[in-house]
Amino acid sequence: MYVISLDLGTSGFRSQLIDLEKKETIKTVITMGHPLPGGNVMDHLDFAITTGTDVAHGLIIETVKEILKRFNVEPEKIIRLAVCGNPIQLSLFQNSEIRDLAYAGKNKQAALGVQNVKRDARVFPANEIFKGIIKMDNCEIIVPPAIKHEIGADALAMMLETDFINQSEPCLVTDYGTNAEMALKIGDRIFTASASAGPAIEGQGISCGMLAGPGAISDVNLEKGYWRLTVLDSTMHPAKGPLVDPVTGDEIEGSDTMPKGITGTGVISIISMALKEGLISKLPELPNGKLVLGDGIMISNKDVEEVGKAIGAIRAAHMALMIEAGMKFEDLEHSYMSGAAGTYVDAEKARQIGAIPGFSRSIIQFGNTSIGLARKIAIDSSKLEEVIAIAKKIQADHVMMASSETFKDIYVCELSTWQQGMPADVYAQMLEMSGIPAFPANLKEVEIEKRVIRDIDDVGYLGLDIVKDIGITLEAPVYKCILCHECEKECPEDALVIVEKDGNRFVNIDSQHCLGTSCRRCVTICPEQTMNHALLKIQEKK
Ligand code: SF4
Ligand code: SF4
């Protein structure tokens, strides 16, 4: 008998097949992207509301089907699937209400009739959502509870899977991702927040970026005056990569583990190292406008700005959260980092550029806490009761960064630093003018403890299988199309094509690679205004 743990992340899904008797991981499957168009939760939410929750749900279920196929076991032998993720992903997976997450205003929610939506733990037959898709007659699905409406199961996992929940000293935990979830604990009180960091923190949206996967540069270190690259190998272990001169791009010493791109932690490391080594005298300007890490692999000034937006948002949210919670910065004792970016990053370099408070006395790095919690519940379903009991006891207040003036004031300073190289003394003056207490200097040395080597510590004896291309096409009629092909030329991702069937014209869009709401260039360019993403449906596979 088998059980499955599934983490529905914003940048991709991660899942493990586990032998229930031996409690042993057999295989891990991850997707290199999310099946819904767009690069963040707001894009996913907008897609689901505009195009339909049935389509969004269908995309998620089709992707889970592909993952299950890769496990290559009889579906009837799977008895439990435990799933974790943020409230939007878990609601779309279950095809349940999401409009309360899109409209924060109480009046709007009342008008839509979507007030007080509960996101309690759920146990239900897999057939409820897989009927007619996969025969999973013996399987139950377990969804852990949210703490409150806006504080989801992923935040609960982040608190439970690290030591955060049991800490008596003031501590901060952050799940580094496209949407960085964070929580601050002061005594018995917990304050949560999330920062829309954007995809750069996971290596997307930058010129040579990639998600954490085999071939990703995850770190750089100084060696003999050059940069030694750390590259993730085929099992996601950080391995020794080539030695390079980042200014000339020359390879000084080769390696068996060749880089293919740079993941978010690699970019953090590169920027931190470039600042330390004096290669950047003023942000975001790199020598000759770029640093070269390999054949065709480089980071540009524009990339530095993109990553700056992400780090700036996280730093502004960390500081605003402490201020809104009424805490003195100097009291922060421990900072926990989770998620792929929190695991692989060199914490010392991360704190030097503000991705984690530099004045926290200790930093503890964990892996993917969402899949960790799903795994525990999948192996032992009685754990769900414990999780529900803890979730009920947690008294947490959510600080909305979107409406926090403190956040806005700090974020403006961060953007000015990353995009125009604003000096530190001007930053401090701007804080003072906004009535924000001065930030403490970074401590010279802090304790750093890495609890795991990989974000998924044990990938199983059959190893890691990566779904690079989810391969789902969305289709909509383009009734008035004149076949000008402007939309195809305009698409920055080459994600769409116009096809003719039985004399009718349709747009076909690669759902994984479409940038969604934040793009819509194909809609804007169409001279006939016939491109309508609200009409998209999943194309049946032939
Ligand atoms: S142009 Fe259209 S299909 Fe292409 S990425 Fe943008 S929204 Fe998606
Ligand atoms: S831009 Fe509009 S009219 Fe031109 S090919 Fe695309 S859908 Fe057809």
XYZ file of C-alpha atoms and ligand atoms in Angstrom:
558
model
C 0.000 0.000 0.000
C 1.136 3.497 -0.832
C 0.473 7.010 0.384
C 1.250 10.279 -1.351
C 2.288 13.696 -0.069
C 1.616 16.649 -2.332
C 2.695 20.282 -2.023
C 0.830 22.662 -4.335
C 3.366 25.491 -4.577
C 2.874 28.708 -6.502
C 5.875 27.990 -8.719
C 5.293 24.259 -9.101
C 4.055 21.051 -7.474
C 6.166 18.614 -5.452
C 4.993 15.138 -4.600
C 6.325 11.957 -2.995
C 5.295 8.333 -3.261
C 5.754 6.591 0.095
C 5.672 2.893 1.003
C 3.249 2.893 3.937
C 4.517 -0.266 5.617
C 8.175 0.687 5.522
C 7.445 4.423 5.826
C 10.027 4.809 3.121
C 10.062 7.334 0.278
C 10.076 5.603 -3.089
C 10.148 8.487 -5.539
C 9.763 12.257 -5.795
C 8.147 14.041 -8.735
C 8.305 17.821 -9.149
C 6.957 20.091 -11.872
C 9.042 22.916 -13.323
C 6.206 25.384 -13.216
C 2.559 25.802 -12.269
C -0.182 24.657 -14.659
C -2.170 27.908 -14.320
C -1.127 30.912 -16.428
C 0.828 33.536 -14.474
C 3.714 33.684 -12.055
C 2.079 34.473 -8.709
C -0.995 33.708 -6.619
C -2.798 36.874 -7.717
C -2.409 35.839 -11.387
C -3.746 32.380 -10.509
C -6.676 33.865 -8.606
C -7.498 36.258 -11.434
C -7.327 33.442 -13.999
C -9.695 31.298 -11.911
C -12.190 34.143 -11.521
C -12.007 35.338 -15.151
C -11.815 32.004 -16.949
C -13.637 29.857 -14.405
C -12.783 27.820 -11.331
C -13.745 24.657 -13.215
C -10.934 25.319 -15.736
C -8.423 26.221 -12.975
C -9.412 23.099 -10.999
C -9.148 20.997 -14.164
C -5.600 22.241 -14.835
C -4.512 21.304 -11.298
C -6.146 17.856 -11.431
C -4.630 17.128 -14.880
C -1.199 18.003 -13.475
C -1.694 15.778 -10.428
C -2.744 13.021 -12.853
C 0.571 13.434 -14.698
C 2.461 13.225 -11.388
C 0.573 10.055 -10.400
C 1.364 8.561 -13.814
C 5.062 9.125 -13.171
C 4.834 7.189 -9.888
C 3.897 4.195 -12.006
C 1.895 2.302 -9.346
C -1.651 0.978 -9.569
C -3.925 3.836 -8.380
C -6.030 1.316 -6.407
C -3.015 0.710 -4.167
C -2.855 4.357 -3.119
C -4.836 4.686 0.088
C -4.114 8.245 1.136
C -3.076 11.532 -0.450
C -2.274 14.405 1.932
C -2.022 17.811 0.309
C -0.696 21.136 1.560
C -0.420 24.628 0.052
C -1.703 28.159 0.393
C -5.467 28.834 0.644
C -5.783 29.686 -3.066
C -4.075 26.512 -4.294
C -5.937 24.272 -1.815
C -9.298 25.852 -2.704
C -8.670 25.431 -6.442
C -7.574 21.816 -5.871
C -10.866 21.106 -4.062
C -12.886 23.296 -6.477
C -14.225 25.296 -3.522
C -14.873 29.011 -2.915
C -12.075 31.465 -3.709
C -13.860 34.791 -4.188
C -13.376 35.743 -0.507
C -9.610 35.590 -1.185
C -9.906 37.929 -4.164
C -12.062 40.601 -2.541
C -10.790 41.761 0.855
C -13.607 44.278 1.504
C -16.334 42.972 3.827
C -19.084 44.815 1.890
C -18.009 43.299 -1.432
C -17.845 39.847 0.188
C -21.338 40.333 1.634
C -22.647 41.396 -1.799
C -21.178 38.225 -3.322
C -22.435 36.099 -0.415
C -18.968 34.738 0.351
C -18.452 35.848 3.970
C -16.894 33.684 6.674
C -15.648 30.954 4.361
C -14.204 28.202 6.539
C -11.026 26.399 5.508
C -11.153 23.636 8.103
C -9.359 20.323 7.733
C -11.104 17.973 5.318
C -10.997 14.245 4.721
C -12.901 13.064 1.664
C -12.888 10.243 -0.908
C -10.456 10.848 -3.789
C -13.250 9.940 -6.192
C -14.953 13.211 -5.275
C -12.424 15.015 -7.468
C -10.774 12.237 -9.495
C -13.923 10.349 -10.624
C -13.716 9.603 -14.338
C -10.083 10.796 -14.402
C -8.188 8.223 -12.343
C -9.634 5.188 -10.617
C -8.775 5.856 -6.988
C -11.537 3.889 -5.242
C -9.485 3.137 -2.123
C -7.933 6.537 -1.597
C -8.891 9.316 0.776
C -7.662 12.880 0.476
C -6.587 14.816 3.565
C -6.344 18.600 3.598
C -4.898 20.193 6.760
C -6.708 23.197 8.244
C -6.003 26.872 7.749
C -5.371 28.787 10.995
C -7.774 31.504 9.923
C -9.342 32.645 6.689
C -6.160 34.324 5.369
C -3.558 32.205 7.207
C -3.403 28.939 5.314
C -2.197 25.388 5.824
C 1.161 26.311 4.266
C 1.732 28.904 7.023
C 0.701 26.319 9.613
C 3.211 23.863 8.108
C 5.950 26.500 8.256
C 5.276 27.048 11.977
C 4.933 23.351 12.891
C 7.761 21.862 10.858
C 10.360 24.311 12.223
C 10.904 24.949 15.976
C 9.072 28.265 15.641
C 5.900 27.178 17.404
C 7.770 26.052 20.550
C 10.155 29.007 20.774
C 9.877 31.139 23.900
C 12.130 33.889 22.534
C 11.036 36.352 19.818
C 11.440 34.637 16.472
C 10.588 35.015 12.814
C 9.890 32.333 10.213
C 9.779 32.915 6.457
C 8.840 30.545 3.669
C 10.786 31.974 0.753
C 8.781 31.772 -2.431
C 6.963 33.813 -5.046
C 4.629 34.739 -2.233
C 6.851 34.895 0.860
C 4.814 33.790 3.888
C 6.128 34.958 7.234
C 5.206 34.782 10.913
C 6.554 36.526 13.984
C 6.182 35.045 17.488
C 6.411 37.211 20.586
C 5.491 35.240 23.709
C 2.175 33.555 22.917
C 1.212 36.019 20.208
C 1.766 35.269 16.542
C 1.601 37.850 13.779
C 1.563 36.728 10.166
C 2.035 38.479 6.859
C 2.916 37.725 3.284
C 5.004 39.660 0.816
C 4.404 39.391 -2.890
C 8.074 38.873 -3.694
C 7.536 37.846 -7.297
C 9.048 34.954 -9.213
C 12.669 36.235 -9.231
C 13.220 34.872 -5.718
C 12.850 31.381 -7.214
C 14.902 32.149 -10.300
C 12.056 32.987 -12.688
C 11.651 36.262 -14.554
C 15.410 36.836 -14.786
C 17.341 36.402 -18.032
C 19.104 33.088 -17.262
C 16.925 32.106 -14.325
C 15.473 28.692 -13.516
C 13.680 27.040 -10.609
C 15.802 25.019 -8.171
C 16.506 21.888 -10.241
C 19.413 19.937 -11.701
C 21.908 22.328 -13.358
C 20.860 25.377 -11.337
C 23.635 27.562 -9.921
C 22.605 27.813 -6.266
C 25.661 29.509 -4.732
C 29.052 31.069 -5.551
C 32.168 31.246 -3.368
C 35.568 32.848 -3.675
C 38.438 30.478 -4.549
C 41.928 31.485 -5.728
C 40.570 34.930 -6.644
C 37.851 33.455 -8.906
C 34.282 32.272 -8.302
C 33.564 28.608 -7.589
C 30.000 27.812 -8.638
C 27.772 25.463 -6.644
C 25.436 23.624 -9.018
C 22.532 21.300 -8.089
C 23.199 17.787 -9.417
C 20.655 15.279 -10.745
C 19.523 14.412 -7.193
C 19.323 18.097 -6.189
C 22.494 17.873 -4.087
C 24.588 21.056 -4.166
C 27.735 19.929 -6.076
C 31.058 21.524 -7.041
C 30.677 23.325 -10.365
C 33.222 25.136 -12.571
C 35.611 27.870 -11.391
C 34.990 31.057 -13.397
C 36.082 34.653 -13.764
C 32.718 36.455 -13.560
C 33.998 39.644 -15.212
C 35.569 38.100 -18.337
C 33.418 34.963 -18.347
C 36.529 32.745 -18.687
C 36.264 29.216 -17.314
C 39.344 28.664 -15.143
C 38.538 25.058 -14.189
C 35.848 22.755 -15.584
C 33.512 20.402 -13.724
C 31.324 17.343 -14.342
C 28.331 19.251 -13.006
C 27.670 21.858 -15.655
C 25.377 24.819 -14.968
C 22.261 25.405 -17.080
C 20.936 28.541 -15.389
C 20.762 30.456 -12.126
C 18.198 29.870 -9.415
C 17.034 32.539 -6.941
C 19.552 31.593 -4.236
C 22.312 31.777 -6.849
C 21.316 35.321 -7.755
C 21.261 36.341 -4.061
C 24.714 34.812 -3.665
C 26.071 36.468 -6.836
C 24.842 39.933 -5.807
C 26.107 39.552 -2.243
C 29.516 38.382 -3.486
C 29.733 41.132 -6.118
C 29.025 43.768 -3.440
C 31.554 42.243 -1.031
C 34.261 41.989 -3.679
C 33.684 45.568 -4.841
C 32.379 44.558 -8.294
C 29.301 46.686 -7.612
C 30.036 50.175 -6.357
C 26.480 51.420 -6.913
C 23.399 49.230 -7.297
C 22.289 47.907 -9.750
C 25.368 48.512 -11.929
C 27.539 45.470 -12.701
C 30.929 45.721 -14.438
C 30.166 46.131 -18.185
C 26.492 45.679 -17.288
C 26.774 41.955 -16.558
C 28.499 39.083 -14.740
C 29.109 35.902 -16.754
C 28.919 32.522 -15.004
C 29.139 30.154 -17.955
C 28.439 29.671 -21.619
C 25.390 31.875 -22.239
C 24.722 32.190 -18.481
C 24.861 35.701 -17.135
C 23.196 38.121 -14.811
C 22.430 41.673 -15.983
C 21.736 45.007 -14.282
C 18.042 44.412 -15.063
C 18.217 41.057 -13.229
C 19.728 42.781 -10.191
C 16.787 45.196 -10.206
C 14.297 42.302 -10.473
C 15.850 40.437 -7.554
C 16.040 43.739 -5.663
C 12.270 44.100 -5.976
C 11.836 40.651 -4.403
C 14.377 41.110 -1.608
C 13.125 44.658 -1.006
C 9.530 43.411 -0.610
C 10.603 40.688 1.834
C 12.793 43.056 3.871
C 10.100 45.739 3.972
C 7.551 43.126 5.118
C 9.901 41.748 7.823
C 10.542 45.226 9.245
C 6.910 46.364 8.935
C 5.721 43.176 10.656
C 8.014 43.825 13.649
C 6.870 47.452 13.848
C 3.156 46.597 13.540
C 3.593 43.922 16.234
C 5.120 46.535 18.562
C 8.434 44.742 18.863
C 11.901 46.270 19.194
C 14.113 45.106 16.308
C 16.969 44.310 18.720
C 14.825 41.712 20.530
C 14.744 39.369 17.531
C 16.498 36.190 18.617
C 15.920 33.516 15.926
C 15.046 33.582 12.219
C 13.904 30.414 10.444
C 14.171 30.070 6.671
C 12.135 27.504 4.743
C 11.219 26.677 1.143
C 13.718 25.896 -1.633
C 15.145 29.437 -1.588
C 15.415 29.331 2.214
C 17.223 25.980 2.123
C 19.819 26.410 -0.619
C 20.720 30.033 0.045
C 23.949 30.856 1.850
C 22.351 32.464 4.917
C 25.388 34.643 5.582
C 25.148 36.137 2.082
C 21.356 36.439 2.375
C 21.625 38.488 5.560
C 24.281 40.736 4.040
C 21.783 41.932 1.425
C 18.731 42.037 3.676
C 16.878 38.871 2.648
C 16.867 37.904 6.359
C 17.310 40.418 9.216
C 21.066 40.891 9.727
C 20.521 41.614 13.430
C 18.813 38.281 14.232
C 21.119 36.404 16.617
C 20.587 33.023 14.996
C 19.419 31.714 11.624
C 18.091 28.185 11.180
C 17.481 26.787 7.682
C 14.810 24.146 7.020
C 13.575 22.533 3.811
C 10.148 22.430 2.213
C 7.854 22.482 5.254
C 4.647 22.125 3.226
C 5.567 18.723 1.844
C 7.000 17.831 5.272
C 3.595 18.299 6.934
C 1.746 16.548 4.079
C 4.143 13.615 4.417
C 3.553 13.247 8.175
C -0.221 13.239 7.747
C -0.057 10.887 4.747
C 1.945 8.323 6.737
C -0.099 8.637 9.923
C -3.584 10.111 9.463
C -4.052 10.378 13.247
C -1.551 13.257 13.123
C -4.296 15.331 11.539
C -6.112 15.536 14.904
C -2.932 16.904 16.535
C -2.532 19.440 13.741
C -6.177 20.552 14.100
C -5.750 20.936 17.886
C -2.597 23.065 17.445
C -4.197 25.175 14.701
C -7.139 25.925 17.049
C -4.775 27.013 19.826
C -2.779 29.376 17.640
C -3.842 32.947 18.201
C -2.639 34.766 15.162
C -3.246 38.186 13.709
C -2.658 38.860 10.058
C -0.994 42.117 9.025
C -2.047 43.124 5.517
C 1.018 44.552 3.801
C -1.153 45.923 0.970
C -2.697 48.415 3.397
C 0.325 49.014 5.682
C 1.758 52.537 5.303
C 4.893 51.364 7.147
C 5.436 48.674 4.525
C 4.942 51.163 1.711
C 7.405 53.672 3.189
C 10.112 51.037 3.645
C 9.484 49.453 0.240
C 9.966 52.835 -1.481
C 13.405 53.077 0.210
C 14.239 49.526 -0.880
C 13.296 50.211 -4.508
C 15.338 53.429 -4.511
C 18.323 51.458 -3.185
C 18.088 48.586 -5.663
C 17.129 50.621 -8.725
C 18.994 53.905 -8.215
C 21.673 53.024 -5.679
C 20.281 55.281 -2.940
C 22.977 55.602 -0.222
C 22.377 54.150 3.264
C 22.417 57.562 5.002
C 19.630 58.865 2.700
C 17.676 55.636 3.398
C 18.012 56.315 7.157
C 16.863 59.935 6.732
C 13.807 58.827 4.762
C 12.888 56.363 7.507
C 13.214 59.108 10.110
C 10.980 61.420 8.068
C 8.331 58.672 7.987
C 8.598 58.195 11.776
C 10.036 54.683 11.367
C 12.677 53.619 13.944
C 16.224 53.273 12.607
C 17.219 49.747 11.558
C 19.975 48.187 13.687
C 23.331 47.468 12.025
C 23.995 43.881 11.001
C 25.616 41.825 13.765
C 29.208 40.902 12.924
C 28.641 37.202 13.453
C 25.507 35.151 13.975
C 24.868 31.457 14.569
C 23.783 29.734 11.359
C 22.435 26.196 11.438
C 21.403 24.253 8.347
C 19.073 21.393 9.315
C 18.817 19.861 5.818
C 20.964 19.762 2.689
C 18.100 19.714 0.176
C 14.643 21.309 0.273
C 13.233 17.781 -0.017
C 15.628 15.875 2.194
C 14.910 12.337 0.984
C 13.879 12.026 -2.676
C 13.511 8.215 -2.403
C 15.411 5.239 -3.783
C 13.960 5.719 -7.289
C 15.158 9.318 -7.210
C 13.785 12.534 -8.575
C 11.607 12.805 -11.679
C 11.090 16.278 -13.116
C 8.050 17.218 -15.195
C 9.597 19.974 -17.290
C 6.655 20.422 -19.598
C 3.219 19.859 -18.084
C 1.849 19.982 -21.632
C -1.709 21.221 -21.156
C -3.169 23.400 -23.904
C -5.962 25.903 -23.373
C -8.186 26.656 -26.331
C -10.686 29.419 -27.143
C -12.519 30.430 -30.320
C -11.324 33.646 -31.978
C -14.460 34.298 -33.992
C -13.387 37.426 -35.869
C -9.768 36.394 -36.423
C -8.268 37.635 -39.721
C -5.115 35.493 -39.352
C -2.790 38.476 -39.033
C -0.622 36.486 -36.540
C 0.176 39.640 -34.571
C -0.723 37.857 -31.304
C 1.769 35.055 -32.035
C 4.548 37.556 -32.762
C 3.711 39.589 -29.656
C 3.761 36.692 -27.170
C 7.004 36.962 -25.131
C 6.882 33.257 -24.235
C 5.969 31.797 -27.652
C 3.061 30.321 -25.759
C 0.270 30.695 -28.315
C -0.634 29.657 -31.815
C -3.696 30.290 -33.980
C -5.153 27.112 -35.519
C -7.967 26.405 -37.975
C -10.380 23.515 -37.484
C -13.318 22.834 -39.782
C -13.162 26.397 -41.084
C -13.181 27.919 -37.561
C -10.256 29.683 -35.900
C -9.029 29.049 -32.369
C -6.208 30.237 -30.147
C -4.188 27.487 -28.472
C -2.231 28.571 -25.376
C 0.392 26.587 -23.479
C -1.050 27.094 -19.983
C 2.212 26.503 -18.055
C 4.213 29.037 -20.047
C 1.580 31.762 -20.463
C 2.293 34.765 -18.214
C -1.410 35.322 -17.596
C -3.003 38.483 -16.248
C 0.245 40.395 -15.835
C 0.846 40.062 -19.610
C -2.290 39.917 -21.832
C -0.232 41.304 -24.744
C -2.017 38.992 -27.182
C -5.345 40.518 -26.118
C -4.146 44.112 -26.442
C -2.489 43.675 -29.852
C -5.421 41.946 -31.568
C -6.822 44.389 -34.171
C -10.194 42.599 -34.181
C -10.437 42.420 -30.369
C -11.411 38.796 -30.713
C -8.935 37.324 -28.228
C -10.824 36.566 -25.009
C -9.102 34.566 -22.265
C -12.396 34.195 -20.406
C -13.428 31.664 -23.101
C -10.426 29.374 -22.601
C -11.122 25.690 -21.970
C -8.751 22.772 -21.510
C -8.125 21.120 -24.866
C -8.951 17.426 -24.837
C -5.842 15.300 -25.389
C -6.110 13.199 -28.549
S 0.922 37.105 -24.953
Fe -0.918 36.067 -24.310
S -0.445 33.857 -24.458
Fe 1.504 34.995 -24.530
S 2.202 35.011 -22.404
Fe 1.081 36.924 -22.751
S -1.041 36.440 -22.087
Fe 0.032 34.496 -22.368
S -4.128 39.143 -33.406
Fe -6.316 38.692 -33.434
S -6.846 38.721 -35.572
Fe -4.632 38.557 -35.505
S -4.203 36.327 -35.565
Fe -4.343 36.902 -33.420
S -6.483 36.524 -32.885
Fe -6.373 36.601 -35.098
